């Protein structure tokens, strides 16, 4: 086993969070075995579980543990039990706080379709062939964080972006595009919005000056929302601001067929990242052992690649997952006779073990 220990904070959270988090732990233990890695996994509280135990959704011990770690792996937070809580004691507040505390300004959502899953998407299968796009969403600026006010007759949410905020997320998109096919589509509303015009100016300058091997084209958000459904395979890296990214990433998730298949990463400029499935705590199926663990396992792969610098291991895990899809090893959100969370997890583990000698010898 390697001397270097990768420090990971585990945040199981609520609902199906702990169930899919357990799948991630299984995979990490198999990766330790097959690839000689050393993961130090420390579990901490977040969300409703943290509110119940400590009175707050993000306790100081959780923040401190994350400060010492390379990455954090989150299950999901929330549930009806805490719906009536005041804003500062709601589980989702823990998530917003951790993003703010660690300056996680860059949200990545890969959207990759697989032939074995085409039938589960509402989009025509012929449009899904070859879809492999990465949405890079700015996560800590724009109208979600701008000044807000309201009186009896009006309300306002200020959308503000600084040059520095646009530069840093554009650099992240530039690095990602370099590792892919080198094409960025900047999505905005520059025909109407001043912030969009600033985005265009700054993003084009950063790419021109720092990423000469990357191309950047512009697309209005209304057109992008259409093209994502009519010709999704044409996108490579889609870079956009917070609100547009929120909406477009949920729209794009429909290309894959189930929320249970979509991973995400939220990164800062120092390689620390929060990795989590896109889905929530699914209270309707919690405790039944039927949650789809693939989104979580793909989030583990993203963590290996983006925070731990283990691209070969990330690739091996992704290949094992895809092999299981090809064999029809799916959970009940996708097929009525589907497998349980543990069965799917064990199938991926078995694949990973089987594939490893071939990879090592390659
Ligand atoms: P949800 O994603 O939890 O569930 C929506 C639907 O998808 C449900 O029918 C659920 O059973 C299904 N589903 C989701 N993940 C699945 C999986 N892995 N396997 C199989 N089926 C899956 O969204 P919701 O119902 O709107 O929210 C439930 C709670 O989760 C709320 O409290 C919400 O605030 C919270 N939430 C948390 C996060 C997060 O932790 N990042 C994200 C979204 C929602």
Short mmCIF file of C-alpha atoms and ligand atoms in Angstrom, two decimals, residues 16 20 74 76-79 83 92 95 259-260 276-285 290-292 333, ligand 1:
data_model
loop_
_atom_site.label_atom_id
_atom_site.label_comp_id
_atom_site.label_asym_id
_atom_site.label_seq_id
_atom_site.Cartn_x
_atom_site.Cartn_y
_atom_site.Cartn_z
CA UNK A 16 -30.85 7.62 1.17
CA UNK A 20 -25.40 5.50 -1.18
CA UNK A 74 -21.59 13.79 0.61
CA UNK A 76 -27.64 13.88 0.50
CA UNK A 77 -29.39 16.12 3.00
CA UNK A 78 -32.98 17.01 3.82
CA UNK A 79 -36.32 15.40 4.48
CA UNK A 83 -39.27 20.99 6.62
CA UNK A 92 -30.00 22.40 3.03
CA UNK A 95 -24.89 22.51 2.04
CA UNK A 259 -31.48 11.39 -11.25
CA UNK A 260 -29.82 8.34 -9.72
CA UNK A 276 -22.05 14.39 -4.27
CA UNK A 277 -24.80 12.84 -6.33
CA UNK A 278 -27.10 15.40 -7.95
CA UNK A 279 -30.19 13.80 -6.40
CA UNK A 280 -31.63 14.59 -2.97
CA UNK A 281 -32.36 12.42 0.05
CA UNK A 282 -35.34 10.65 -1.63
CA UNK A 283 -37.38 10.19 1.58
CA UNK A 284 -39.94 8.14 -0.38
CA UNK A 285 -37.49 5.25 -0.81
CA UNK A 290 -33.28 0.23 -3.39
CA UNK A 291 -31.53 3.58 -3.92
CA UNK A 292 -29.54 3.82 -7.12
CA UNK A 333 -35.84 3.47 -10.56
P1 LIG B 1 -34.96 13.78 -4.68
O1 LIG B 1 -33.84 13.85 -5.65
O2 LIG B 1 -34.60 13.38 -3.30
O3 LIG B 1 -36.05 12.74 -5.22
C1 LIG B 1 -36.81 12.94 -6.42
C2 LIG B 1 -37.30 11.59 -6.95
O4 LIG B 1 -36.21 10.85 -7.48
C3 LIG B 1 -37.92 10.71 -5.85
O5 LIG B 1 -38.99 9.99 -6.38
C4 LIG B 1 -36.80 9.76 -5.48
O6 LIG B 1 -37.23 8.51 -4.99
C5 LIG B 1 -36.05 9.62 -6.80
N1 LIG B 1 -34.61 9.41 -6.57
C6 LIG B 1 -33.70 10.35 -6.23
N2 LIG B 1 -32.50 9.79 -6.07
C7 LIG B 1 -32.65 8.48 -6.32
C8 LIG B 1 -31.76 7.38 -6.31
N3 LIG B 1 -30.46 7.51 -6.03
N4 LIG B 1 -32.26 6.16 -6.59
C9 LIG B 1 -33.55 5.99 -6.90
N5 LIG B 1 -34.45 6.99 -6.94
C10 LIG B 1 -33.99 8.24 -6.65
O7 LIG B 1 -35.67 15.19 -4.68
P2 LIG B 1 -36.86 15.74 -3.77
O8 LIG B 1 -37.85 14.65 -3.51
O9 LIG B 1 -37.31 16.98 -4.43
O10 LIG B 1 -36.17 16.15 -2.40
C11 LIG B 1 -36.13 15.32 -1.24
C12 LIG B 1 -35.27 16.02 -0.18
O11 LIG B 1 -33.92 16.11 -0.66
C13 LIG B 1 -35.72 17.44 0.12
O12 LIG B 1 -35.59 17.65 1.50
C14 LIG B 1 -34.74 18.29 -0.65
O13 LIG B 1 -34.55 19.56 -0.09
C15 LIG B 1 -33.47 17.47 -0.56
N6 LIG B 1 -32.48 17.70 -1.61
C16 LIG B 1 -31.18 17.56 -1.25
C17 LIG B 1 -30.19 17.69 -2.21
C18 LIG B 1 -28.77 17.47 -1.79
O14 LIG B 1 -28.53 16.93 -0.72
N7 LIG B 1 -27.80 17.84 -2.60
C19 LIG B 1 -30.53 17.91 -3.55
C20 LIG B 1 -31.88 18.00 -3.90
C21 LIG B 1 -32.86 17.88 -2.92
#
